PDB file of C-alpha atoms in Angstrom:
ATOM      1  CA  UNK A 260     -16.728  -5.468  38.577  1.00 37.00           C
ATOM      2  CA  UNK A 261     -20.291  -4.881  39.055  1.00 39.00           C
ATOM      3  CA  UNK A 262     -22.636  -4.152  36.140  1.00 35.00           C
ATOM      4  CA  UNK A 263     -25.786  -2.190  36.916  1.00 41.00           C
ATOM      5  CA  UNK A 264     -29.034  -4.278  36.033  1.00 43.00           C
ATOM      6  CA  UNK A 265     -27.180  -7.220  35.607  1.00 40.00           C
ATOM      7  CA  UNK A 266     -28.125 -10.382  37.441  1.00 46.00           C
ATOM      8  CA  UNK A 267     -26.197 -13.997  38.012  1.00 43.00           C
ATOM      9  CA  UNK A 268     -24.918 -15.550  34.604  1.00 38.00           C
ATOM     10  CA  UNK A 269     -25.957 -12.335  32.429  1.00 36.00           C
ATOM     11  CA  UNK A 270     -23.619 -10.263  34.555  1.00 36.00           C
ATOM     12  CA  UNK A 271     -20.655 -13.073  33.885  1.00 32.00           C
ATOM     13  CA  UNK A 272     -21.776 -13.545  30.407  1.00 34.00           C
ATOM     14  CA  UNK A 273     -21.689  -9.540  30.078  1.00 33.00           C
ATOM     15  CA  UNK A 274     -18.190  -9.521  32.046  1.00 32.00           C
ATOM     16  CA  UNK A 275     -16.371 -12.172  29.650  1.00 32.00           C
ATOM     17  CA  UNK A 276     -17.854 -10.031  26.420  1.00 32.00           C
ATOM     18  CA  UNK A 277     -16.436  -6.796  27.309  1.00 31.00           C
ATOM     19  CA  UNK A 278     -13.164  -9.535  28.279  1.00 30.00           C
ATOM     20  CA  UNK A 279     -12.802 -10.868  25.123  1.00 32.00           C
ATOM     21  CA  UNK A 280     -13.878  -7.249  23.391  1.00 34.00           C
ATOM     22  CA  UNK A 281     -10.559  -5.677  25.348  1.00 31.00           C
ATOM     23  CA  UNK A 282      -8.452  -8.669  24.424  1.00 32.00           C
ATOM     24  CA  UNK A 283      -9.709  -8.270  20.626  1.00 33.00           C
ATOM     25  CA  UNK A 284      -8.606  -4.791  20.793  1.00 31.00           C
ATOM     26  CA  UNK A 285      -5.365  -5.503  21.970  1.00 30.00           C
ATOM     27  CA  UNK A 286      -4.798  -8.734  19.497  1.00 33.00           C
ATOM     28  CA  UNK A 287      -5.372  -6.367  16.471  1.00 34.00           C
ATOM     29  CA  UNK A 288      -3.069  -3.447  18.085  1.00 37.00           C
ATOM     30  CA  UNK A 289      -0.477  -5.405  19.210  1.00 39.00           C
ATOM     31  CA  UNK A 290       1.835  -7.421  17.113  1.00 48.00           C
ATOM     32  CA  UNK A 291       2.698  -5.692  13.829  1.00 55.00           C
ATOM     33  CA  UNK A 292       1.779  -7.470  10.714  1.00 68.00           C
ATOM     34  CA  UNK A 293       4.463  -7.948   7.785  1.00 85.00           C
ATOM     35  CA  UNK A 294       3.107  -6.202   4.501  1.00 93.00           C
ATOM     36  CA  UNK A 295       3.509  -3.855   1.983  1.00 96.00           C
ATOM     37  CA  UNK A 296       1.479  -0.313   2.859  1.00 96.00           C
ATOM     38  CA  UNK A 297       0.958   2.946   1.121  1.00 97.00           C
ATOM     39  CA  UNK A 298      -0.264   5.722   3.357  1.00 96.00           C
ATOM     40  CA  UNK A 299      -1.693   8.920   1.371  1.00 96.00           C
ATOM     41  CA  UNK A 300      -1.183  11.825   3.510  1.00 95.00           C
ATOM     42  CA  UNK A 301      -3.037  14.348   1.392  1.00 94.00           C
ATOM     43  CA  UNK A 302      -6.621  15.085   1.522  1.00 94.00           C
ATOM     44  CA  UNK A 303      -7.581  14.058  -2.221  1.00 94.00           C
ATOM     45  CA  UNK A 304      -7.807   9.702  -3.188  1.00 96.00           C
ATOM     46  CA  UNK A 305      -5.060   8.584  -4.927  1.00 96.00           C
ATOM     47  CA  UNK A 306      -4.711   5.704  -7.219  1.00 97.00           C
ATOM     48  CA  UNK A 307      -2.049   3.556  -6.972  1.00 98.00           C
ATOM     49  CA  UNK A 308       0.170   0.476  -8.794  1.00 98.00           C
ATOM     50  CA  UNK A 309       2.758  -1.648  -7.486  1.00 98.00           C
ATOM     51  CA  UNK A 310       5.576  -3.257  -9.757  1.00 98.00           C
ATOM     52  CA  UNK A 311       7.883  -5.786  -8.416  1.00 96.00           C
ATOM     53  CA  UNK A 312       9.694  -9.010  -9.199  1.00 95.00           C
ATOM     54  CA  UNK A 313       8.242 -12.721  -9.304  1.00 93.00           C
ATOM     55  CA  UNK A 314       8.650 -16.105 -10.054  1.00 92.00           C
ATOM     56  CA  UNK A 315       6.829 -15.598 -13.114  1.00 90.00           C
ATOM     57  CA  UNK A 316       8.838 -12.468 -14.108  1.00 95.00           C
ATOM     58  CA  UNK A 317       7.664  -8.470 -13.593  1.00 97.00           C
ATOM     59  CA  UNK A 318       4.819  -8.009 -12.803  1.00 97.00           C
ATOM     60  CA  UNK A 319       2.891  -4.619 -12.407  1.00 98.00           C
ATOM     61  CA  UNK A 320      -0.738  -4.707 -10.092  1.00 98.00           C
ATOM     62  CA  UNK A 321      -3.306  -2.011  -9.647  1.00 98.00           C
ATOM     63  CA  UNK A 322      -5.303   0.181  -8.807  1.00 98.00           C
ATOM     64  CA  UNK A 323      -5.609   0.403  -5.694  1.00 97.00           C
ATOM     65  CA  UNK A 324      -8.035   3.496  -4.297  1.00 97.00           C
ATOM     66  CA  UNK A 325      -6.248   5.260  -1.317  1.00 97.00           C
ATOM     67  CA  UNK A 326      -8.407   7.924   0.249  1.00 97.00           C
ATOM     68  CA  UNK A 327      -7.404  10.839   1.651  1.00 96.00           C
ATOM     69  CA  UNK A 328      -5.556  10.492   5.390  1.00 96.00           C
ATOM     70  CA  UNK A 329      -5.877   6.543   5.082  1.00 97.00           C
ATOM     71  CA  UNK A 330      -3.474   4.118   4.410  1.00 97.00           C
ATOM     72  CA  UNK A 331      -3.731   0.879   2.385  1.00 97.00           C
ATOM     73  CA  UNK A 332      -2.110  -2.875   2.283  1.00 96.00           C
ATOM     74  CA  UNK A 333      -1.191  -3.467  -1.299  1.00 96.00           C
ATOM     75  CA  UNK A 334       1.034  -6.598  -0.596  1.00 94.00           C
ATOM     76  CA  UNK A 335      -0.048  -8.730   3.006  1.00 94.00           C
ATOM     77  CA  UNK A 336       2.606 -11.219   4.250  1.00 92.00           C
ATOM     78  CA  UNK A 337       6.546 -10.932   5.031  1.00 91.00           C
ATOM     79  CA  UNK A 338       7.615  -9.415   1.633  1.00 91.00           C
ATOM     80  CA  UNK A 339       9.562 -11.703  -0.384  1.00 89.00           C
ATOM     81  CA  UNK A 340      11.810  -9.670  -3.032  1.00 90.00           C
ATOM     82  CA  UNK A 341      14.005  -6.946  -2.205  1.00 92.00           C
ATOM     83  CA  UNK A 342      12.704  -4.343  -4.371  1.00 96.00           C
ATOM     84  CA  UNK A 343       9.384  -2.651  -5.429  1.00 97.00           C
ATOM     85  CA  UNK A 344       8.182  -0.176  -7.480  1.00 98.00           C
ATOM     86  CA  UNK A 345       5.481   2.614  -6.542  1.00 97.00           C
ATOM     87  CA  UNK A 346       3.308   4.876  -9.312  1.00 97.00           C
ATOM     88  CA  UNK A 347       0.447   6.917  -7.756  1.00 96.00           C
ATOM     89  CA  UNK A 348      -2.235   9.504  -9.092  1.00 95.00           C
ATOM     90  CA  UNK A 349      -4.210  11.882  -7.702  1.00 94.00           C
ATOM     91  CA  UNK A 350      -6.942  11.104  -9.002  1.00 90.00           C
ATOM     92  CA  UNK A 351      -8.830  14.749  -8.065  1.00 90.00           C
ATOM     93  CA  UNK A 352      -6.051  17.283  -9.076  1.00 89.00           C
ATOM     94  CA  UNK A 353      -4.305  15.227 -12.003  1.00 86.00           C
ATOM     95  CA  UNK A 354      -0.752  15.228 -10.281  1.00 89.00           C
ATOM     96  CA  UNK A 355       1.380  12.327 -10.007  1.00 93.00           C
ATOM     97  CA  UNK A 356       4.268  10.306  -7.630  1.00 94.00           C
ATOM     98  CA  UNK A 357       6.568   8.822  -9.725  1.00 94.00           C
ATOM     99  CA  UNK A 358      10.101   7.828 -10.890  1.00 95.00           C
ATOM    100  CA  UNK A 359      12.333   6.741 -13.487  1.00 97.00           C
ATOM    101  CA  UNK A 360      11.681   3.053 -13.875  1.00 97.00           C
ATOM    102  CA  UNK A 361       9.411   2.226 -16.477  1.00 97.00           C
ATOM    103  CA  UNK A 362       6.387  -0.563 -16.148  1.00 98.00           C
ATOM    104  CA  UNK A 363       3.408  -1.102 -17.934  1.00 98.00           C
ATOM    105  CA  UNK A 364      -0.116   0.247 -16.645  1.00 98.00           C
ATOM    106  CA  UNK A 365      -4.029   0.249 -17.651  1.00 98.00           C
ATOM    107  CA  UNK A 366      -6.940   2.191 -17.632  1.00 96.00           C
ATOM    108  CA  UNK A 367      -8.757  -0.026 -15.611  1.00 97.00           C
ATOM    109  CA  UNK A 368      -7.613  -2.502 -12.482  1.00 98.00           C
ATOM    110  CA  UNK A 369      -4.609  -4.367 -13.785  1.00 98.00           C
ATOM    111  CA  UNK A 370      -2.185  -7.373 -13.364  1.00 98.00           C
ATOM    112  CA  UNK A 371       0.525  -7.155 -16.263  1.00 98.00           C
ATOM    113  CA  UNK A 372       3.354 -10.040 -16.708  1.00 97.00           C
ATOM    114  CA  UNK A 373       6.305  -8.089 -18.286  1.00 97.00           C
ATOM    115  CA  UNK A 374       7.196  -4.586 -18.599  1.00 96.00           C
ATOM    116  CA  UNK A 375       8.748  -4.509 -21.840  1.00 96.00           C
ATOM    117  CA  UNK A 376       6.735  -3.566 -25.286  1.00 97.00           C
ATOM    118  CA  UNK A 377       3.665  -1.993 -23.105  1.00 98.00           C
ATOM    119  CA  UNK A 378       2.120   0.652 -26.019  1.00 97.00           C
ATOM    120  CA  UNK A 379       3.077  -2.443 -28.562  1.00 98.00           C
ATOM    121  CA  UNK A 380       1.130  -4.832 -25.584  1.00 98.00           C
ATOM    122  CA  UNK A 381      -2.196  -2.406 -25.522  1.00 98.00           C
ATOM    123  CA  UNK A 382      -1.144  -1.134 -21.944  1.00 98.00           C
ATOM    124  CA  UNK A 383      -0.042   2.551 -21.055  1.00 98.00           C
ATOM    125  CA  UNK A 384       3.866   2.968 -19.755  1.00 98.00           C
ATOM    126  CA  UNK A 385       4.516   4.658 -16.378  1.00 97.00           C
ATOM    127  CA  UNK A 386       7.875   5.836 -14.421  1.00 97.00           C
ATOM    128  CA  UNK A 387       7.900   3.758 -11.531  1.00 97.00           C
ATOM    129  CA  UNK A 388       9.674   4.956  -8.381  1.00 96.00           C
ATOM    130  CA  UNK A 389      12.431   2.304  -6.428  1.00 96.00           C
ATOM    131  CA  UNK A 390      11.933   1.268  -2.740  1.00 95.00           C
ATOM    132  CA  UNK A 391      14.715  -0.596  -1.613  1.00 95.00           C
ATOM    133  CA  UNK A 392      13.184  -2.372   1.430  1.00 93.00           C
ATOM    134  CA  UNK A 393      16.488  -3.761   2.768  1.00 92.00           C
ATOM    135  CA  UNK A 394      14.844  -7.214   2.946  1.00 81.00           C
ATOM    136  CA  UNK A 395      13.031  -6.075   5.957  1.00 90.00           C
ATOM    137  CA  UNK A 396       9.723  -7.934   5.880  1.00 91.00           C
ATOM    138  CA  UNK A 397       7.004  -5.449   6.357  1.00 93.00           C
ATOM    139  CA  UNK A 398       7.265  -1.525   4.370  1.00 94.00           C
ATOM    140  CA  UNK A 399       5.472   1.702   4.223  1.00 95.00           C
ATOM    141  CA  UNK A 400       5.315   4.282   1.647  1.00 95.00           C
ATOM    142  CA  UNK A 401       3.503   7.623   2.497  1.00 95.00           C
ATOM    143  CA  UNK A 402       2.312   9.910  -0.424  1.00 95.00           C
ATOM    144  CA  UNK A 403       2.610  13.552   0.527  1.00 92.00           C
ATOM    145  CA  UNK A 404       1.638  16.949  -0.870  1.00 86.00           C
ATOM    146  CA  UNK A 405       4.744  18.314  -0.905  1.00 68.00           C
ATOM    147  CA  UNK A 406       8.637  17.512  -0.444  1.00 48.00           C
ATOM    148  CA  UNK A 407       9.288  17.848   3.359  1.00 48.00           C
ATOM    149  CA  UNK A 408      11.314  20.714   5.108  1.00 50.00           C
ATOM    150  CA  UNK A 409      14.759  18.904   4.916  1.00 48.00           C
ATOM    151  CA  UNK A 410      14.395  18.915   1.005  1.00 43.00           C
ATOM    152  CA  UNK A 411      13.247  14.890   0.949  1.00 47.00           C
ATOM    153  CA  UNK A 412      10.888  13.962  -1.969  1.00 45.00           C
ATOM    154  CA  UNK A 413       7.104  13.669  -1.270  1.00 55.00           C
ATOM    155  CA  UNK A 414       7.059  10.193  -1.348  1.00 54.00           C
ATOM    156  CA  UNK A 415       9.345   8.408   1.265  1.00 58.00           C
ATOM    157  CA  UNK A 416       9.212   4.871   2.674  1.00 63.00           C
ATOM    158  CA  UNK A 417      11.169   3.290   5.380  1.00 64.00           C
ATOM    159  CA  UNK A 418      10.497  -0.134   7.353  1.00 64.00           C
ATOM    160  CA  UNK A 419       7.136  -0.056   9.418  1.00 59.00           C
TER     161      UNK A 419
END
């Protein structure tokens, strides 16, 4: 390869940078990493909290700030329980993804042990929606607008 304007060791120098540049690229697109992701698929940001089971009992985490068309890693590293628990707002139009499994949640950025008592506790209580992840090691949730065309909900996960 022949750079224009490039002489002797600045033309290898400039060859092994756009080298290692390529092989960066491909290092970061190539192996996928094990985590826990939510993907918001709308156009407004969306807040969200994670709920799942520890050594140290339940614990409920959040918020996390998901902009519009982005996705975000709430949990990074093989997952290690089976399942977890999703609760997202919009936090532009007021609506909400959520379920049937209540956990505790705050105003503000949170990490609550326990999900029992939460008005009595000072914390708000949310309906928390099940992912059973299979014990695969990596999952993705995606936060939709509306239920797709075969009648799923508008939140789905699957493995990633």
């Amino acid at each position: 390869m022949v750079l224009p304007g490039v002489e002797g060791a600045s033309r290898l120098a400039a060859a092994c940078s756009i080298v290692f540049a390529l092989l960066g690229v491909v290092a970061t697109t190539g192996a996928a990493h094990a985590d826990f992701r939510v993907c918001n698929a709308t156009q407004t940001l969306v807040g969200v909290a994670i709920g799942y089971r520890a050594p140290a009992g339940w614990i409920t985490e959040g918020w996390w700030h998901v902009e519009g068309s982005t996705c975000k890693t709430l949990i990074e590293g093989p997952l290690s329980s089976r399942y977890y628990y999703l609760y997202a707002e919009d936090a532009e139009r007021g609506g909400r993804w959520d379920g049937p499994i209540n956990m505790c949640i705050a105003e503000k950025e949170f990490k609550i042990v326990g999900v029992s008592d939460c008005i009595k506790r000072g914390f708000q209580r949310a309906g928390f929606q099940e992912y059973d992840t299979g014990e695969q090691a990596s999952w993705m949730v995606q936060l939709t607008d509306q239920p797709a065309a075969d009648g799923t909900a508008a939140v789905t996960g699957a493995p990633e």
